[in-house]
Coordinates of C-alpha atoms in Angstrom, one line a residue:
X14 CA 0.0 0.0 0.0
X15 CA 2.6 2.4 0.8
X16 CA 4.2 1.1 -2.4
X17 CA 0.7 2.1 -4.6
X18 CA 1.4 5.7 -2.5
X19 CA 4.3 6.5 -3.5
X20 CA 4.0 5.1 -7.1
X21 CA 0.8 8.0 -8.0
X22 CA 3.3 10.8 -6.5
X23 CA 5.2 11.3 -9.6
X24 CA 1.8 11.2 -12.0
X25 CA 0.2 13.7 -9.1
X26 CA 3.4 16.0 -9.2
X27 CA 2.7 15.6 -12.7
X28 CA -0.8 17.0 -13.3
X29 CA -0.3 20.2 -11.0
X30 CA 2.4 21.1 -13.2
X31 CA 1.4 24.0 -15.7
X32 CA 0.9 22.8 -18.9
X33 CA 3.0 24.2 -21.5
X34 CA 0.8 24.5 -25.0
X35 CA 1.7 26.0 -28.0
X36 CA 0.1 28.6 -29.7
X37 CA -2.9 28.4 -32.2
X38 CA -4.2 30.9 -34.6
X39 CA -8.4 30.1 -35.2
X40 CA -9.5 32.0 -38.2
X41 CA -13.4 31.1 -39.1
X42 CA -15.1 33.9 -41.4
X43 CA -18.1 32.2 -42.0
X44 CA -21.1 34.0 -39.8
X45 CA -23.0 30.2 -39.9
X46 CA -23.8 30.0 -36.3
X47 CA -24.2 25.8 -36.8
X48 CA -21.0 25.8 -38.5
X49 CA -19.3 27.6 -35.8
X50 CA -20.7 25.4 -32.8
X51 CA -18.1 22.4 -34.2
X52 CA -14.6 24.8 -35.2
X53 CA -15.6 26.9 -32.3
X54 CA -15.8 23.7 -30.1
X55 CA -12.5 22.3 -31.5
X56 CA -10.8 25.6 -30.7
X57 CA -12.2 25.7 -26.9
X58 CA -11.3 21.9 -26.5
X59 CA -7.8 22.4 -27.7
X60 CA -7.9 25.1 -25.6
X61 CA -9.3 23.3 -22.6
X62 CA -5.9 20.7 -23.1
X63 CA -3.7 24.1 -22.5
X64 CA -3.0 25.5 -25.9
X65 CA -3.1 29.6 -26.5
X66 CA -6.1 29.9 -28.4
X67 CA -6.2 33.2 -30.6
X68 CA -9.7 33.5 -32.2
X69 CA -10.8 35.2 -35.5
X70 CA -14.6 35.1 -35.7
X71 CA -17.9 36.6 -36.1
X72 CA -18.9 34.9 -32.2
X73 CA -16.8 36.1 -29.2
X74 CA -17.1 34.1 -26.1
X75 CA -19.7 35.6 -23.8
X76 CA -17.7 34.2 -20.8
X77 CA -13.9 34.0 -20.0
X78 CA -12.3 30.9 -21.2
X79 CA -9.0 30.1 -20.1
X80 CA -6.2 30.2 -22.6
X81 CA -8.6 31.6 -25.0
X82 CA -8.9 35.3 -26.6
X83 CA -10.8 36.9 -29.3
X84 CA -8.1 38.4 -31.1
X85 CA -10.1 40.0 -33.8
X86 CA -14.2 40.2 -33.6
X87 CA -16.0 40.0 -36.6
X88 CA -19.4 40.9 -35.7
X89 CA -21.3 42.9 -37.9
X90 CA -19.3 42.8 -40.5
X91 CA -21.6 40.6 -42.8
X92 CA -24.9 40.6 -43.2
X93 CA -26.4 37.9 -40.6
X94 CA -27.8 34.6 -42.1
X95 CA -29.3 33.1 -38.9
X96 CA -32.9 33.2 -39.1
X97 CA -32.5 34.8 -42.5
X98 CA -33.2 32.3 -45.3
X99 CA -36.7 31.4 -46.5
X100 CA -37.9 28.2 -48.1
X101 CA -37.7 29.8 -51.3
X102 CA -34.1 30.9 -50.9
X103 CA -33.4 27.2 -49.7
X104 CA -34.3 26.2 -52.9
X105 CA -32.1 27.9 -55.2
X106 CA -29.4 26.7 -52.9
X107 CA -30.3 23.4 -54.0
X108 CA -30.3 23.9 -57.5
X109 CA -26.6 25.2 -57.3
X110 CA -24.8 23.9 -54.1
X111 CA -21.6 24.3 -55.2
X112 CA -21.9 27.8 -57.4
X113 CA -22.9 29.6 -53.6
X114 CA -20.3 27.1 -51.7
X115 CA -17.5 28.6 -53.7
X116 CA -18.9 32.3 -53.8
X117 CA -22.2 33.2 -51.5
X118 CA -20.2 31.9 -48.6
X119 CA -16.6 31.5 -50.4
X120 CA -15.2 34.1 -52.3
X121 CA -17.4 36.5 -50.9
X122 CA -16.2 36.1 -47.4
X123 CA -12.5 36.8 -49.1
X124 CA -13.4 40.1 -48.8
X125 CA -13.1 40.2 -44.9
X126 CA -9.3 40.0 -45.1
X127 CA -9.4 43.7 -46.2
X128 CA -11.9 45.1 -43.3
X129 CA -9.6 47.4 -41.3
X130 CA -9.7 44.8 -37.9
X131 CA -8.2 42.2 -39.9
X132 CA -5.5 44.6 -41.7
X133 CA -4.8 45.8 -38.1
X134 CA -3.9 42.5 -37.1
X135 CA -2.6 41.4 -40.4
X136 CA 0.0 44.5 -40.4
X137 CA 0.6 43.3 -36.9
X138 CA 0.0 40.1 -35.6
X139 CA 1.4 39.1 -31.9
X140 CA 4.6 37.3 -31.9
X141 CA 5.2 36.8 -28.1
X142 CA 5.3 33.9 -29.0
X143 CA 4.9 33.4 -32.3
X144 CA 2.2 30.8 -33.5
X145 CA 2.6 27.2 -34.0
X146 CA -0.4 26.6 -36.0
X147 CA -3.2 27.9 -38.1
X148 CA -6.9 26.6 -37.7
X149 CA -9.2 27.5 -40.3
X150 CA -12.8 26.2 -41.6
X151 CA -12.6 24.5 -45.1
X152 CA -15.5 25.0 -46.9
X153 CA -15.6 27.9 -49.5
X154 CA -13.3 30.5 -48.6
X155 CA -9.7 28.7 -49.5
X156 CA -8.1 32.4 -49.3
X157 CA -7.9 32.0 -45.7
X158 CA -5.2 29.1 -46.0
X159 CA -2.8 31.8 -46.9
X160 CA -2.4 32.4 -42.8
X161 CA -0.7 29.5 -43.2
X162 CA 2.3 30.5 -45.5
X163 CA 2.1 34.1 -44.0
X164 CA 3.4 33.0 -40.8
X165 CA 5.2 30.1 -42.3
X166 CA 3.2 27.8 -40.0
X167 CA 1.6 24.6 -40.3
X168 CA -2.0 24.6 -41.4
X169 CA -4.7 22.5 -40.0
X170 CA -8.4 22.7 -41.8
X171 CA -11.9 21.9 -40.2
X172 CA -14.8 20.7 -42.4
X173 CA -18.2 21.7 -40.2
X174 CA -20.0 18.2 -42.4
X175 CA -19.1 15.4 -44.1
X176 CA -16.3 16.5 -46.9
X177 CA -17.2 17.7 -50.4
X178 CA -15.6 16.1 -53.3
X179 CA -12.9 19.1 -54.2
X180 CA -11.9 18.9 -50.7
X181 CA -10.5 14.9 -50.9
X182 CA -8.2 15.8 -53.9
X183 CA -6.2 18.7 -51.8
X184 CA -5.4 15.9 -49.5
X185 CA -4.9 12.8 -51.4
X186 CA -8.0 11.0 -50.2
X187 CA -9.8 8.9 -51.8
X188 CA -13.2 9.5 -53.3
X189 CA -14.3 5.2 -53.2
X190 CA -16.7 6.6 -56.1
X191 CA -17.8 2.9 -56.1
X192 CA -19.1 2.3 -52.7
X193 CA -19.1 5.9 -50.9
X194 CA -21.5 8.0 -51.7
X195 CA -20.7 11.7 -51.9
X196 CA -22.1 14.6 -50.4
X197 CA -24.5 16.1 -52.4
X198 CA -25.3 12.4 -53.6
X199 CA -29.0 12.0 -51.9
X200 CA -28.5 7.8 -51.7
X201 CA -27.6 6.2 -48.5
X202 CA -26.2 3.4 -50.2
X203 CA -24.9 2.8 -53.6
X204 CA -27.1 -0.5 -54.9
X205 CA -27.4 -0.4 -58.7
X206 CA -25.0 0.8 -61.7
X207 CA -26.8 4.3 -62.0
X208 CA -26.4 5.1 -58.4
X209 CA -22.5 4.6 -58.7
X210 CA -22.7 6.1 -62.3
X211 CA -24.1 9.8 -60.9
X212 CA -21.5 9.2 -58.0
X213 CA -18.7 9.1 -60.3
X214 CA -19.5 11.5 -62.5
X215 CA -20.6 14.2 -59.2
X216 CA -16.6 13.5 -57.9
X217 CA -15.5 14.4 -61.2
X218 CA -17.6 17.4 -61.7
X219 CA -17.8 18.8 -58.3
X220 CA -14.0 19.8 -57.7
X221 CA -14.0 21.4 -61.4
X222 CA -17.2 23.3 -60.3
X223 CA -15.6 24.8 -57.2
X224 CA -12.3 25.1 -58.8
X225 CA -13.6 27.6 -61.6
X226 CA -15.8 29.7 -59.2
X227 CA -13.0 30.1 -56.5
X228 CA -10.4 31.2 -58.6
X229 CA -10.4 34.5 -58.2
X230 CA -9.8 33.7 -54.4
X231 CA -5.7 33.9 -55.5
X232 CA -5.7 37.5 -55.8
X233 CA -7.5 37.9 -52.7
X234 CA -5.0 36.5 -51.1
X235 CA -2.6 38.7 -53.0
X236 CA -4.2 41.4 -52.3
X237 CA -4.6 41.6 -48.9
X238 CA -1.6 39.2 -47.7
X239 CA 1.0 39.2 -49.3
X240 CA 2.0 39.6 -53.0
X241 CA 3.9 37.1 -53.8
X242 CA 1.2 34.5 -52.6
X243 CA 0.8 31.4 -55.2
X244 CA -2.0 30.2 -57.0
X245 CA -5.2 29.8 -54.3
X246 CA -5.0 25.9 -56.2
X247 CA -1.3 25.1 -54.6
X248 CA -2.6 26.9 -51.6
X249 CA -4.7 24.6 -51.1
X250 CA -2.1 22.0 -51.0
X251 CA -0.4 23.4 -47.7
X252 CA -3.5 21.6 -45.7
X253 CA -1.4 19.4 -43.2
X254 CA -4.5 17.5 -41.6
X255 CA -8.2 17.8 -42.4
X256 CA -10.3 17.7 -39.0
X257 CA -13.7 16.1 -40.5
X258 CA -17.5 16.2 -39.0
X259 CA -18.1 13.0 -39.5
X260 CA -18.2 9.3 -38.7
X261 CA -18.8 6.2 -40.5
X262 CA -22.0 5.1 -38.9
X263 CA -23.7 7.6 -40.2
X264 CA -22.2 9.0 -42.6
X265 CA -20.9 5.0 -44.0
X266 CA -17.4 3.3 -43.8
X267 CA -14.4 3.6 -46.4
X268 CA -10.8 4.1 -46.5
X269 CA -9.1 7.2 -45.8
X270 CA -5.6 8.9 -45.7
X271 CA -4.1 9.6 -42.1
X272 CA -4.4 13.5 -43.1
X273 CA -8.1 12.8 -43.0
X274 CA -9.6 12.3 -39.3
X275 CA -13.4 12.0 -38.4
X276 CA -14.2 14.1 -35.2
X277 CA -18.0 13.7 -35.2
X278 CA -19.6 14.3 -31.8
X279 CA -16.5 16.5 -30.7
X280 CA -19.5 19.7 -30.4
X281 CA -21.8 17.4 -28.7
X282 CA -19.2 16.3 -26.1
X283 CA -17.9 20.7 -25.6
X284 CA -21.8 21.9 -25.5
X285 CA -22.7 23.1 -21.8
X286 CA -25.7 24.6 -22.9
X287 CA -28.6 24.7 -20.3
X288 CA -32.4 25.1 -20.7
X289 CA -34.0 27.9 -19.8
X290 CA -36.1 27.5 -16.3
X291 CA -39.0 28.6 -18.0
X292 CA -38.6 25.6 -20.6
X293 CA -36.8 23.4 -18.5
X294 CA -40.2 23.5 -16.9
X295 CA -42.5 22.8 -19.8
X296 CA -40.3 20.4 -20.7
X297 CA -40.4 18.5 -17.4
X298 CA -44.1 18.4 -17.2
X299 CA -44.5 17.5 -20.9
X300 CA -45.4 13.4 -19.2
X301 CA -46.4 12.6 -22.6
X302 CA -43.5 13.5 -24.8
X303 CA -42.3 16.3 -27.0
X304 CA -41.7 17.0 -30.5
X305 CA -39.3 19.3 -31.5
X306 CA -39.3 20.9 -34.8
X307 CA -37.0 23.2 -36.3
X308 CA -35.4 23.6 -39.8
X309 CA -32.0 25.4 -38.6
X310 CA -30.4 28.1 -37.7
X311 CA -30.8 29.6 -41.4
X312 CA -34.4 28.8 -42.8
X313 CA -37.8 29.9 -41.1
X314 CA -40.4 27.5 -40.9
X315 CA -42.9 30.5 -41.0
X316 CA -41.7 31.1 -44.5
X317 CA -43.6 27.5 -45.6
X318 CA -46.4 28.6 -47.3
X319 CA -49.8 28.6 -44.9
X320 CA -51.6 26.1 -46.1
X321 CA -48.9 24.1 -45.1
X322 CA -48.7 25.8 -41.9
X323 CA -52.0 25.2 -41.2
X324 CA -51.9 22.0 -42.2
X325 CA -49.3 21.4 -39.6
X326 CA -51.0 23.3 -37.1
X327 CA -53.6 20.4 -36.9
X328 CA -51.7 17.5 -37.2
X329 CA -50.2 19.2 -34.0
X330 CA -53.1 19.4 -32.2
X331 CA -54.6 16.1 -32.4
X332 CA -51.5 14.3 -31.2
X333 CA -51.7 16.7 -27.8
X334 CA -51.6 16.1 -24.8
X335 CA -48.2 15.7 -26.3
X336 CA -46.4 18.7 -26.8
X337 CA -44.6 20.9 -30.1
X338 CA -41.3 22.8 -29.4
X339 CA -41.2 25.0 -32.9
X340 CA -38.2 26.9 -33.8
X341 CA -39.7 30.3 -35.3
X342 CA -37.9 33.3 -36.2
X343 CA -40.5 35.5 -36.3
X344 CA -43.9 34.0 -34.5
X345 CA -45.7 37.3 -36.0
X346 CA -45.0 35.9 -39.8
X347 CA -46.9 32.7 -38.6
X348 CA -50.9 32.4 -39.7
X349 CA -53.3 32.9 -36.7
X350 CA -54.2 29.2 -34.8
X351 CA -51.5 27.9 -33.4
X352 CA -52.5 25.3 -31.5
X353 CA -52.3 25.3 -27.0
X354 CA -49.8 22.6 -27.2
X355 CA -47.1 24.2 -29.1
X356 CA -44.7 26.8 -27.8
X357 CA -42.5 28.8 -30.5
X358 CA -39.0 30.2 -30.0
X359 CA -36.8 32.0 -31.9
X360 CA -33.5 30.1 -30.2
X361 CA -33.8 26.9 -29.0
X362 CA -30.7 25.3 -27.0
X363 CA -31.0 22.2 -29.3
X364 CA -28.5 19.7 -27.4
X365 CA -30.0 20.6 -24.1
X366 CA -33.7 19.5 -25.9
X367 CA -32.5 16.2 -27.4
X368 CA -30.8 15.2 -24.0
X369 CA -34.3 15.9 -22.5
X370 CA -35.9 12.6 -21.4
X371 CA -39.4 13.3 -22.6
X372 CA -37.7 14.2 -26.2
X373 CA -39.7 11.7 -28.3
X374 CA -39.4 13.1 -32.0
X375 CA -36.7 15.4 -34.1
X376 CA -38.4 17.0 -37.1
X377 CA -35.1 18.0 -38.5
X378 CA -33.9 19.5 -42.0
X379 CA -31.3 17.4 -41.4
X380 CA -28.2 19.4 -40.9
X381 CA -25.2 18.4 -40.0
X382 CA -25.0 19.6 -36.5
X383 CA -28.5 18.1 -35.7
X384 CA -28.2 15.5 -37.2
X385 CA -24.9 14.5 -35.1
X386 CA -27.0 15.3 -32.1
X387 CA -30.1 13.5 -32.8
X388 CA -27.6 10.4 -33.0
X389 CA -25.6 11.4 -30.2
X390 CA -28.8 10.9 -28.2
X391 CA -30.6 8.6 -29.9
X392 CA -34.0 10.5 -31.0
X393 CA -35.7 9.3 -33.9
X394 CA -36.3 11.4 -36.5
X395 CA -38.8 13.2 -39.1
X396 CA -36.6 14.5 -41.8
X397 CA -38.1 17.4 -44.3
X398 CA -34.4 17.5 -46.0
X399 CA -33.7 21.3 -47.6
X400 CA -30.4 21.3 -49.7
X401 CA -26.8 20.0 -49.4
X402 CA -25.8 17.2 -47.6
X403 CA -29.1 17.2 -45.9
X404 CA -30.7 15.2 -48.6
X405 CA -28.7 12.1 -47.7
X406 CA -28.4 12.6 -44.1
X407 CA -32.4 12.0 -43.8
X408 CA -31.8 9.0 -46.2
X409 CA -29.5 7.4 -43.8
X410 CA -31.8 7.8 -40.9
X411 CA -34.3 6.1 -43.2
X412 CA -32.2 3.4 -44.5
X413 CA -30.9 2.9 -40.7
X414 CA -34.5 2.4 -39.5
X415 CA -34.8 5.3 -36.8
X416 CA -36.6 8.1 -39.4
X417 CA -39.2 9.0 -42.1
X418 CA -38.5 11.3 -45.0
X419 CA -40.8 13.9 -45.9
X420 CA -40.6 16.4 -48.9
X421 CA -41.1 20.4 -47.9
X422 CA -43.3 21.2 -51.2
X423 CA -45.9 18.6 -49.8
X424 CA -46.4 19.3 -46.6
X425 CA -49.6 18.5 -45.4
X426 CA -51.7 17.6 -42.5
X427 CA -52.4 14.4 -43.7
X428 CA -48.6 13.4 -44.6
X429 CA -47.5 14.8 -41.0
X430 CA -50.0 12.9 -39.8
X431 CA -49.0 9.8 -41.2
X432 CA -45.5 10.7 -40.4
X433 CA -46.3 11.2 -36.3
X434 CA -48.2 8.4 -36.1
X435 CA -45.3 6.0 -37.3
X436 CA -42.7 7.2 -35.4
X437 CA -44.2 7.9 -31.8
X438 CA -46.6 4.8 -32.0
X439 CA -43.6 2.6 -33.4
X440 CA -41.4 1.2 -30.9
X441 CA -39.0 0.4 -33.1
X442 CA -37.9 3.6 -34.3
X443 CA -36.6 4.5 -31.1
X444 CA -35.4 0.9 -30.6
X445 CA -32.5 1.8 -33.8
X446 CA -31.8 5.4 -32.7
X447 CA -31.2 3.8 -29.5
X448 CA -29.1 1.3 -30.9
X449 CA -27.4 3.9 -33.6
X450 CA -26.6 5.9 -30.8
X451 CA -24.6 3.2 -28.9
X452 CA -22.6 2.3 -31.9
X453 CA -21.7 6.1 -32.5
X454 CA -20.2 6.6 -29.1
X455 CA -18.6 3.4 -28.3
X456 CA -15.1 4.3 -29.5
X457 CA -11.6 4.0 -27.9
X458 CA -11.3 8.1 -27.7
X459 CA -13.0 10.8 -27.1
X460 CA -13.6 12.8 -30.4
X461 CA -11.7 16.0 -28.4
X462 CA -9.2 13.5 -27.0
X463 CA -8.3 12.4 -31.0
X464 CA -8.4 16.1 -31.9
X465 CA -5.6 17.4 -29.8
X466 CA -3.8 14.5 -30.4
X467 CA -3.2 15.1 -34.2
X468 CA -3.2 18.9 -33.5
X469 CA 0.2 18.4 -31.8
X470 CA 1.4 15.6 -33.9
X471 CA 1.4 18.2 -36.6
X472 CA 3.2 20.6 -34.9
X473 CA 5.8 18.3 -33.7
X474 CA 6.0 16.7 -36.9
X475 CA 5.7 19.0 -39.8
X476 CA 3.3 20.4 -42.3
X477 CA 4.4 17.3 -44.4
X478 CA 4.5 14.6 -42.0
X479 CA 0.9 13.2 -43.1
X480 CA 1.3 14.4 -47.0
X481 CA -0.1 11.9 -49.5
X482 CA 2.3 10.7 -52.3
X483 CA -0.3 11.4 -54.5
X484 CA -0.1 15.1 -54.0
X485 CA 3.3 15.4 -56.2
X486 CA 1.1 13.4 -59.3
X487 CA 0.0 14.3 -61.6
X488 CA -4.0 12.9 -61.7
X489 CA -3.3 10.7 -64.6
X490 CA -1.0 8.6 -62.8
X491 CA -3.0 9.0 -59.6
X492 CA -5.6 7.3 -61.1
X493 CA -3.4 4.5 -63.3
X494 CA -4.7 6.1 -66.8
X495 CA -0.7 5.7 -67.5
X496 CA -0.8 2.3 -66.5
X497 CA -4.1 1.0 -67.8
X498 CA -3.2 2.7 -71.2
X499 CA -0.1 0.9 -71.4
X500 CA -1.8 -2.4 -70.4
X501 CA -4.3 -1.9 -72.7
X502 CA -1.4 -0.7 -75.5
X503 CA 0.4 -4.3 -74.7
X504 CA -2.8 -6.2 -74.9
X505 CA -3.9 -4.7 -78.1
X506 CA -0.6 -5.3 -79.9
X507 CA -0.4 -8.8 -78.0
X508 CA -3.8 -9.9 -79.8
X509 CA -2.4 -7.9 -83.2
X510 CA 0.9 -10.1 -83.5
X511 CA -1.4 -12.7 -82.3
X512 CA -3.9 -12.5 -85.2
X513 CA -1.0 -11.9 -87.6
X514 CA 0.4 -15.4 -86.3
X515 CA -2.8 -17.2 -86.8
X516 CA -3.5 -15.8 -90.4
X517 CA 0.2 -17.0 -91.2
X518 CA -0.5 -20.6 -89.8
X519 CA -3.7 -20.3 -91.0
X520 CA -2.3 -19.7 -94.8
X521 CA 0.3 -22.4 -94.0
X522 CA -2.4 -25.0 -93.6
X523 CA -4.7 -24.1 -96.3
X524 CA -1.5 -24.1 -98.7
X525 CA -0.7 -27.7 -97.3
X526 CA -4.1 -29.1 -97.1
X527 CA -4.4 -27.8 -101.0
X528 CA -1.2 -28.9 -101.9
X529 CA -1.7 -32.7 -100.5
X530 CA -5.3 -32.7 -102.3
X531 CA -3.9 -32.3 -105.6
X532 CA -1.1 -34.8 -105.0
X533 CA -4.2 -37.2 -104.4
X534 CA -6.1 -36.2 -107.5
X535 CA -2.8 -37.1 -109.6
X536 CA -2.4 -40.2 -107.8
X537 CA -5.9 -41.0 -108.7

């Protein structure tokens, strides 16, 4: 016993020593408030495991956090897009994903390197110490990654959802166009040719989509950073490690480069977020269940049109005494009727509902973020998918056996009612969200846990350290077309020869056969 005593002292000693972290610079100049609760989470956890966090973004911490400062706000300098978009807007989102990926919330968002706070701490960043690392969101604004060659750092990038096609080829991974579906590929599964047809040909086209509308991003970067910056394609290139929101039970399983590494659930494990005591009450005395519906932090539900509205209105009241938790911007856009059971908020604390106990049913878009959550804590769900990935994130739930699908053009009181009636009066939807929910979670790590881990790999190790051979080829030998082409070269002039060989024996026993004929004849 005194042994075992002695024997903790040193790891005791150890863990009241001060930690000493390196320093990170967080640059995220997208004003999406879902996309923010997963980099802003992996910048508080590395944080958390005694790091110097410096953060460039449009949401400064409301309390202190140790190690942590907002170095440069960006508040107000973009038009806000919470509780901004309507259904209609929605839609012309889906009709050209990538065209707004790559400017609406790319290029676009370039611009914010020339607002005078970011000059000011361009033209004079902090170098007591210098920083170790640059942390920046990957999804359309590639002018960012410049921070990484202007302070000749190592650069580490965060997707907020699954990855997008152009963002594998930066990092040598591979697309699996067989098996894996892509993004903004609705299937769950690929089951027939024509499923892995459109996949193949949406990996090809996708990259070359955002390629041509990002472009311009390279004088951005020359513009505001420095001049002598490379093309914003090369740029690209500099990504050391790619920090992904994903995981493959929902998202599917395939093979990956170690510059690749899924971190799904890291927001879910960093969210302290609390219910208000005035729904924390409602909530508790909701004995029957509650439904919560929202479509995100961007699109209104009161922008549906009202015959919808008021089609859902009574398929909400005849399921009462259970109750409706709505997510409304604006409660005054809504038609008059809404039923007693239903309470409206424009905020909801959306992991502190799906952690409820008496949280029976997710209506859900289907964005990342929720969607994480919902199988974080095992809700089933009602999916009424929008645009982007959320098309196939509802068809997993679907597929997986813990959700419905339902189509926002047809909303009606009749489908919802259908659609509430299978799930709450269906054990076994909750039964495989249950289950889904246990297989997400049971892992060797923490998702935090595997993200400061590979954070100070990289800066141990080297910007190149996880580098992919495949990003000093050229595609054509990436993908083998060499190779095949001289295979299929060889077998062509293999069965040439070979045809020329048979034709010649061919002739040789025609000419012998005709030859011993006539000496028959003449014998005859």
């Amino acid at each position: 016993m005194k042994y075992f005593r002695y024997s903790l002292l040193p790891l005791l000693l150890l863990n009241m020593m001060p930690i000493q972290g390196y320093r990170i610079l967080c640059v995220f100049p997208y004003n999406g408030k879902s996309h923010y609760q997963i980099t802003g989470a992996l910048c508080r956890a590395l944080a958390k495991y005694g790091h110097q966090i410096d953060m460039i973004s449009h949401f400064p911490s409301k309390t202190s956090i140790a190690n942590y400062t907002d170095i440069v706000d960006l508040h107000g300098t973009r038009q806000a897009v919470v509780n901004s978009f309507s259904i209609h807007y929605a839609k012309q989102i889906d009709a050209a994903t990538i065209f707004h990926i790559a400017t609406t919330f790319g290029g676009d968002l370039c611009a914010l390197l020339g607002h005078e706070r970011m000059q000011k701490f361009i033209k004079n960043p902090p170098n007591d110490p210098p920083y170790d690392l640059v942390i920046t969101e990957y999804f359309g604004s590639s002018c960012y990654f410049g921070f990484g060659r202007f302070f000749n750092v190592p650069l580490i990038a965060i997707v907020a959802s699954q990855e997008y096609a152009f963002m594998n080829e930066v990092v040598g991974n591979p697309t699996s166009s067989s098996f894996f579906p892509c993004i903004l590929v609705e299937y769950p599964v690929l089951s027939n040719f024509w499923q892995r047809l459109t996949n193949t040909v949406q990996n090809f086209i996708q990259p070359r989509l955002f390629n041509y509308y990002s472009s311009p991003q390279t004088d951005d970067m020359r513009k505001y950073l420095r001049k002598d910056m490379p093309d914003i394609r090369e740029v690209e290139k500099d990504i050391a490690l790619l920090f992904v929101n994903s995981h493959y039970v929902i998202h599917g399983i395939r093979p990956v480069t170690p510059a690749f590494v899924e971190i799904a659930g890291l927001h879910v494990e960093m969210d302290q977020s609390q219910l208000t005591p005035e729904l924390q009450e409602w909530m508790n005395n909701a004995d029957d269940g509650v439904v919560y519906f929202t479509l995100g932090s961007l699109v209104n539900i009161e922008t549906l049109p009202n015959n919808s509205l008021l089609g859902l209105y009574e398929s909400f009241r005849k399921i009462a005494p259970i109750k409706v938790l709505m997510k409304i911007g604006n409660k005054h856009e809504l038609p008059p009727g809404l039923p007693s059971n239903v309470m409206t908020s424009p905020w909801i604390p959306q992991t502190a509902v799906l952690r409820h106990h008496n949280t029976r049913v997710f209506i859900s878009h289907g964005g990342a973020m929720g969607s994480i959550e919902t199988l974080y804590y095992g809700v089933p769900v009602i999916g009424i998918p929008l645009f982007a990935d959320q098309h196939r994130n509802i068809n997993m739930f679907v597929y997986k056996g813990m959700g419905v699908k339902l189509y926002y053009d047809k909303l009606s009181e009749k489908i919802m009612d259908a659609a509430l009636n299978t799930v709450l009066n269906n054990s076994s939807y909750m039964e495989s969200a249950k289950r889904e929910a246990f297989k997400f979670k049971d892992r060797p790590l923490k998702p935090q846990e595997v993200a400061n881990f590979w954070t100070e790999y990289v800066i141990r190790n080297g910007q190149n350290i996880l580098r992919s051979p495949t990003m000093d080829m050229p595609w054509w030998q990436t993908n083998l077309i060499d190779i095949y082409g001289f295979l299929t070269v060889c077998i062509i002039v293999t069965a040439y020869f070979l045809a020329i060989v048979v034709k010649i024996l061919m002739n040789i026993f025609v000419k012998h056969t005709s030859i011993l004929e006539t000496s028959k004849l003449k014998e005859y």
